[in-house]
Tab-separated table of C-alpha atoms in Angstrom:
chain	number	residue	atom	x	y	z
A	1	MET	CA	220.655	-62.815	146.563
A	2	THR	CA	222.384	-63.955	150.116
A	3	ARG	CA	224.169	-62.458	152.553
A	4	GLN	CA	227.410	-64.181	151.555
A	5	GLU	CA	227.189	-63.619	147.594
A	6	ILE	CA	226.524	-59.734	148.485
A	7	ILE	CA	229.880	-59.261	150.899
A	8	GLN	CA	231.516	-61.517	148.174
A	9	ALA	CA	230.548	-58.939	145.081
A	10	LEU	CA	231.786	-56.020	147.729
A	11	ARG	CA	235.174	-57.414	148.187
A	12	GLN	CA	235.875	-58.258	144.607
A	13	CYS	CA	234.421	-54.720	143.478
A	14	ALA	CA	236.774	-53.256	146.407
A	15	LYS	CA	239.677	-54.785	144.629
A	16	ARG	CA	239.335	-53.217	141.141
A	17	ASP	CA	237.647	-50.892	139.354
A	18	CYS	CA	233.749	-52.314	138.906
A	19	SER	CA	232.754	-49.989	136.247
A	20	SER	CA	234.105	-52.492	133.605
A	21	CYS	CA	235.850	-55.036	134.972
A	22	GLY	CA	233.221	-58.153	133.830
A	23	MET	CA	234.364	-60.301	136.566
A	24	CYS	CA	231.367	-59.564	139.300
A	25	PRO	CA	230.106	-62.889	140.755
A	26	ILE	CA	226.710	-61.912	140.591
A	27	PHE	CA	225.648	-59.258	138.246
A	28	GLN	CA	227.064	-59.457	134.367
A	29	ASP	CA	225.555	-56.241	133.256
A	30	ARG	CA	227.303	-52.907	133.078
A	31	GLU	CA	224.925	-51.691	135.864
A	32	CYS	CA	226.527	-54.166	138.496
A	33	VAL	CA	227.471	-51.521	140.791
A	34	GLU	CA	223.939	-50.218	140.970
A	35	HIS	CA	222.732	-53.287	141.136
A	36	LEU	CA	225.207	-54.478	144.198
A	37	ALA	CA	224.520	-50.997	145.718
A	38	ALA	CA	220.823	-51.758	145.938
A	39	ALA	CA	221.426	-55.277	147.555
A	40	ALA	CA	223.729	-53.966	150.107
A	41	ALA	CA	221.638	-51.448	151.193
A	42	ASP	CA	218.875	-53.669	151.490
A	43	LEU	CA	220.702	-56.391	153.444
A	44	ILE	CA	221.687	-53.192	155.774
A	45	GLU	CA	218.353	-52.584	156.452
A	46	ARG	CA	217.449	-56.118	156.952
A	47	LEU	CA	220.172	-56.814	159.478
A	48	THR	CA	219.312	-53.274	161.018
A	49	ALA	CA	215.428	-54.432	161.485
A	50	GLU	CA	217.129	-57.812	163.017
A	51	ASN	CA	219.467	-56.507	165.442
A	52	ALA	CA	216.409	-54.132	166.556
A	53	ALA	CA	214.076	-57.130	167.288
A	54	LEU	CA	216.642	-58.938	168.627
A	55	ARG	CA	217.015	-56.152	171.270
A	56	GLU	CA	213.376	-56.111	172.120
A	57	LYS	CA	213.525	-59.804	173.375
A	58	VAL	CA	216.801	-58.661	175.596
A	59	PRO	CA	215.544	-57.724	179.475
A	60	GLN	CA	217.233	-53.933	179.666
A	61	TRP	CA	217.739	-54.524	183.302
A	62	ILE	CA	218.561	-57.680	185.757
A	63	SER	CA	217.516	-56.736	189.313
A	64	VAL	CA	220.106	-57.801	192.109
């Protein structure tokens, strides 16, 4: 699932009661909230790791 798909599904769920709406653009079963929560947690972990890796590449200080 892409970053954009996760965001789209989260925004859709924020608008209504996802437990029975059946309008999830990603998951069509009754466990859509559980699938989406797991995907969102995975995305947060990936982005956090990516952020940490990028911070390692940035100089901590610049001498003047």
